[in-house]
Amino acid sequence: MIIDVHSHVPPREAPGAAGARINTLSRPDKAVDWTAGPDRYLAAMQAVDRAICFNIAGDPRPGARGDWRVRARQVNDDTARFVRENGAKFIGFMTLHPFEPDALEELERSRGDLGLRGIKFGPNYQHFDPLCAEAMRLYRRAEELGLPVLFHTGTSPEQFAELDWAHPRHIDHVAIAHPELRIILAHMSHPWQRDCIAVIRKHPHVYADVSALFYRPWSWYDCMRLATEWSVLPKLLFGSDYPAATPQETIDGLRAVNDIPRQTGLPSVPEQEVEQIITRDSLSLLGLA
Ligand SMILES: [Zn+2]
């Protein structure tokens, strides 16, 4: 069983060449089409048995930076419709913005009416301090209801996405305040993988996903060796960050982690533990089985 804990719900249909949003900054080795349609998503997901999918709402406040304004309600309706139309393989997570006045009501609606089973936050993209009171009340309710929370952590090419709010050290405080909350730190907080490891090793219910890492081969190898030395390989969950990468590319990238030691004699990452990341039962760990 292979479970992808990190994928982005595709638009209802691909917008065509004119409306495509091609990002050449996400990956050093190829451009990413963030507007790829559902056919490509579904084809890519044939490599996995289950997939968690989501998108995030923009900052609703007047004068907010950037042009990302879509409201949580609309994103959640889209995610729920995608899951409804494409079957039980997919598990939708909701988005919330702590500064939307009805954020708590939207949490209840998304869980109860829409059947969404976790929450994705991107504090840097959504321009909120992950420790603000408005966000903390959402984590409290998520802990009460057993909804796992996935945070974008790590850098981003977006100019106005606040780096500090994507740092994993803040999530240590969230986990201390909410020790039963299941948390995933996306991308092992690249390039702060060391700091991510410091957080996940001390909290039994805080994990990291390995998405969007393999295409930087040295830092990928380096963080997997760090994870080996710090005994946190069992805290790493499989994820692709589709469309940034497909699950198959990510599986191949995981299995290539020892290319550098094979060429150099540097210490390797235990192959068996690499395979365990690919087949880990993340849904049980997150309380979603
Ligand atoms: Zn992502």
PDB file of C-alpha atoms in Angstrom, residues 102-217:
ATOM      1  CA  ASP A 102     -16.183  32.426  10.122  1.00  0.00           C
ATOM      2  CA  ALA A 103     -13.086  30.178  10.145  1.00  0.00           C
ATOM      3  CA  LEU A 104     -14.398  27.961  12.964  1.00  0.00           C
ATOM      4  CA  GLU A 105     -17.792  27.588  11.267  1.00  0.00           C
ATOM      5  CA  GLU A 106     -16.003  26.743   8.005  1.00  0.00           C
ATOM      6  CA  LEU A 107     -14.019  24.058   9.846  1.00  0.00           C
ATOM      7  CA  GLU A 108     -17.249  22.477  11.100  1.00  0.00           C
ATOM      8  CA  ARG A 109     -18.949  22.772   7.688  1.00  0.00           C
ATOM      9  CA  SER A 110     -15.951  21.278   5.867  1.00  0.00           C
ATOM     10  CA  ARG A 111     -15.791  18.361   8.242  1.00  0.00           C
ATOM     11  CA  GLY A 112     -19.504  17.735   8.716  1.00  0.00           C
ATOM     12  CA  ASP A 113     -21.115  18.681   5.398  1.00  0.00           C
ATOM     13  CA  LEU A 114     -18.180  18.147   3.026  1.00  0.00           C
ATOM     14  CA  GLY A 115     -16.423  15.205   4.697  1.00  0.00           C
ATOM     15  CA  LEU A 116     -12.960  16.762   4.588  1.00  0.00           C
ATOM     16  CA  ARG A 117     -10.714  14.972   7.040  1.00  0.00           C
ATOM     17  CA  GLY A 118      -7.763  17.237   7.859  1.00  0.00           C
ATOM     18  CA  ILE A 119      -6.473  20.778   7.412  1.00  0.00           C
ATOM     19  CA  LYS A 120      -3.717  22.205   5.205  1.00  0.00           C
ATOM     20  CA  PHE A 121      -2.148  25.489   6.294  1.00  0.00           C
ATOM     21  CA  GLY A 122       0.450  27.570   4.454  1.00  0.00           C
ATOM     22  CA  PRO A 123       1.174  30.343   6.976  1.00  0.00           C
ATOM     23  CA  ASN A 124       3.716  32.006   4.677  1.00  0.00           C
ATOM     24  CA  TYR A 125       1.448  31.887   1.610  1.00  0.00           C
ATOM     25  CA  GLN A 126      -1.544  32.936   3.698  1.00  0.00           C
ATOM     26  CA  HIS A 127       0.426  35.644   5.536  1.00  0.00           C
ATOM     27  CA  PHE A 128      -0.354  34.723   9.135  1.00  0.00           C
ATOM     28  CA  ASP A 129       1.814  34.036  12.151  1.00  0.00           C
ATOM     29  CA  PRO A 130       1.303  30.305  12.860  1.00  0.00           C
ATOM     30  CA  LEU A 131       1.247  31.078  16.609  1.00  0.00           C
ATOM     31  CA  CYS A 132      -1.369  33.860  16.482  1.00  0.00           C
ATOM     32  CA  ALA A 133      -4.437  33.416  18.703  1.00  0.00           C
ATOM     33  CA  GLU A 134      -6.751  33.129  15.678  1.00  0.00           C
ATOM     34  CA  ALA A 135      -4.748  30.153  14.383  1.00  0.00           C
ATOM     35  CA  MET A 136      -4.320  28.538  17.805  1.00  0.00           C
ATOM     36  CA  ARG A 137      -8.092  28.261  18.260  1.00  0.00           C
ATOM     37  CA  LEU A 138      -8.278  26.318  14.981  1.00  0.00           C
ATOM     38  CA  TYR A 139      -5.541  23.888  16.120  1.00  0.00           C
ATOM     39  CA  ARG A 140      -7.420  23.394  19.403  1.00  0.00           C
ATOM     40  CA  ARG A 141     -10.602  22.417  17.562  1.00  0.00           C
ATOM     41  CA  ALA A 142      -8.633  20.172  15.172  1.00  0.00           C
ATOM     42  CA  GLU A 143      -7.105  18.381  18.162  1.00  0.00           C
ATOM     43  CA  GLU A 144     -10.553  17.909  19.741  1.00  0.00           C
ATOM     44  CA  LEU A 145     -11.960  16.463  16.521  1.00  0.00           C
ATOM     45  CA  GLY A 146      -8.934  14.354  15.569  1.00  0.00           C
ATOM     46  CA  LEU A 147      -8.290  16.283  12.355  1.00  0.00           C
ATOM     47  CA  PRO A 148      -4.617  16.053  11.290  1.00  0.00           C
ATOM     48  CA  VAL A 149      -2.937  19.278  10.202  1.00  0.00           C
ATOM     49  CA  LEU A 150      -0.366  19.605   7.421  1.00  0.00           C
ATOM     50  CA  PHE A 151       1.751  22.766   7.441  1.00  0.00           C
ATOM     51  CA  HIS A 152       3.730  24.026   4.512  1.00  0.00           C
ATOM     52  CA  THR A 153       7.170  24.484   6.047  1.00  0.00           C
ATOM     53  CA  GLY A 154      10.330  25.629   4.295  1.00  0.00           C
ATOM     54  CA  THR A 155      11.238  28.198   1.738  1.00  0.00           C
ATOM     55  CA  SER A 156       9.250  29.209  -1.315  1.00  0.00           C
ATOM     56  CA  PRO A 157      10.049  31.176  -4.471  1.00  0.00           C
ATOM     57  CA  GLU A 158       7.101  33.526  -3.741  1.00  0.00           C
ATOM     58  CA  GLN A 159       8.528  36.966  -2.992  1.00  0.00           C
ATOM     59  CA  PHE A 160       5.907  37.981  -0.437  1.00  0.00           C
ATOM     60  CA  ALA A 161       5.649  34.647   1.400  1.00  0.00           C
ATOM     61  CA  GLU A 162       7.186  35.315   4.829  1.00  0.00           C
ATOM     62  CA  LEU A 163      10.100  32.931   5.364  1.00  0.00           C
ATOM     63  CA  ASP A 164       9.956  33.096   9.144  1.00  0.00           C
ATOM     64  CA  TRP A 165       6.371  31.880   9.300  1.00  0.00           C
ATOM     65  CA  ALA A 166       7.370  28.783   7.333  1.00  0.00           C
ATOM     66  CA  HIS A 167      10.079  27.818   9.826  1.00  0.00           C
ATOM     67  CA  PRO A 168       9.470  24.527  11.663  1.00  0.00           C
ATOM     68  CA  ARG A 169      10.547  25.896  15.087  1.00  0.00           C
ATOM     69  CA  HIS A 170       7.136  27.556  15.429  1.00  0.00           C
ATOM     70  CA  ILE A 171       5.401  24.208  15.084  1.00  0.00           C
ATOM     71  CA  ASP A 172       7.249  22.975  18.182  1.00  0.00           C
ATOM     72  CA  HIS A 173       5.081  25.440  20.171  1.00  0.00           C
ATOM     73  CA  VAL A 174       1.927  24.206  18.431  1.00  0.00           C
ATOM     74  CA  ALA A 175       2.794  20.602  19.330  1.00  0.00           C
ATOM     75  CA  ILE A 176       3.612  21.509  22.946  1.00  0.00           C
ATOM     76  CA  ALA A 177       0.217  23.221  23.290  1.00  0.00           C
ATOM     77  CA  HIS A 178      -1.614  20.397  21.453  1.00  0.00           C
ATOM     78  CA  PRO A 179       0.218  17.124  22.092  1.00  0.00           C
ATOM     79  CA  GLU A 180      -2.571  14.959  20.630  1.00  0.00           C
ATOM     80  CA  LEU A 181      -2.764  16.894  17.363  1.00  0.00           C
ATOM     81  CA  ARG A 182      -1.364  14.925  14.400  1.00  0.00           C
ATOM     82  CA  ILE A 183       0.938  17.245  12.450  1.00  0.00           C
ATOM     83  CA  ILE A 184       2.891  16.906   9.196  1.00  0.00           C
ATOM     84  CA  LEU A 185       5.695  19.305   8.327  1.00  0.00           C
ATOM     85  CA  ALA A 186       5.770  19.437   4.532  1.00  0.00           C
ATOM     86  CA  HIS A 187       9.014  19.053   2.578  1.00  0.00           C
ATOM     87  CA  MET A 188      11.053  18.346   5.727  1.00  0.00           C
ATOM     88  CA  SER A 189      11.040  22.177   5.941  1.00  0.00           C
ATOM     89  CA  HIS A 190      13.635  22.498   3.150  1.00  0.00           C
ATOM     90  CA  PRO A 191      16.311  23.890   3.437  1.00  0.00           C
ATOM     91  CA  TRP A 192      15.863  23.717   7.229  1.00  0.00           C
ATOM     92  CA  GLN A 193      15.792  19.931   7.346  1.00  0.00           C
ATOM     93  CA  ARG A 194      17.999  19.942  10.477  1.00  0.00           C
ATOM     94  CA  ASP A 195      15.464  22.108  12.291  1.00  0.00           C
ATOM     95  CA  CYS A 196      12.625  19.914  11.069  1.00  0.00           C
ATOM     96  CA  ILE A 197      14.387  16.856  12.484  1.00  0.00           C
ATOM     97  CA  ALA A 198      14.793  18.657  15.824  1.00  0.00           C
ATOM     98  CA  VAL A 199      10.998  19.096  15.965  1.00  0.00           C
ATOM     99  CA  ILE A 200       9.795  15.696  14.755  1.00  0.00           C
ATOM    100  CA  ARG A 201      12.170  13.698  16.974  1.00  0.00           C
ATOM    101  CA  LYS A 202      10.675  15.080  20.197  1.00  0.00           C
ATOM    102  CA  HIS A 203       6.951  14.954  19.433  1.00  0.00           C
ATOM    103  CA  PRO A 204       5.363  11.517  19.019  1.00  0.00           C
ATOM    104  CA  HIS A 205       2.616  12.849  16.715  1.00  0.00           C
ATOM    105  CA  VAL A 206       4.644  15.237  14.553  1.00  0.00           C
ATOM    106  CA  TYR A 207       5.820  13.866  11.208  1.00  0.00           C
ATOM    107  CA  ALA A 208       7.449  15.250   8.084  1.00  0.00           C
ATOM    108  CA  ASP A 209       6.732  14.460   4.442  1.00  0.00           C
ATOM    109  CA  VAL A 210       9.488  13.819   1.917  1.00  0.00           C
ATOM    110  CA  SER A 211       7.829  15.676  -0.951  1.00  0.00           C
ATOM    111  CA  ALA A 212       9.709  18.062  -3.241  1.00  0.00           C
ATOM    112  CA  LEU A 213      13.164  17.076  -2.015  1.00  0.00           C
ATOM    113  CA  PHE A 214      14.698  14.436  -4.308  1.00  0.00           C
ATOM    114  CA  TYR A 215      15.514  16.799  -7.185  1.00  0.00           C
ATOM    115  CA  ARG A 216      18.207  18.520  -5.140  1.00  0.00           C
ATOM    116  CA  PRO A 217      20.404  15.422  -4.865  1.00  0.00           C
TER     117      PRO A 217
END
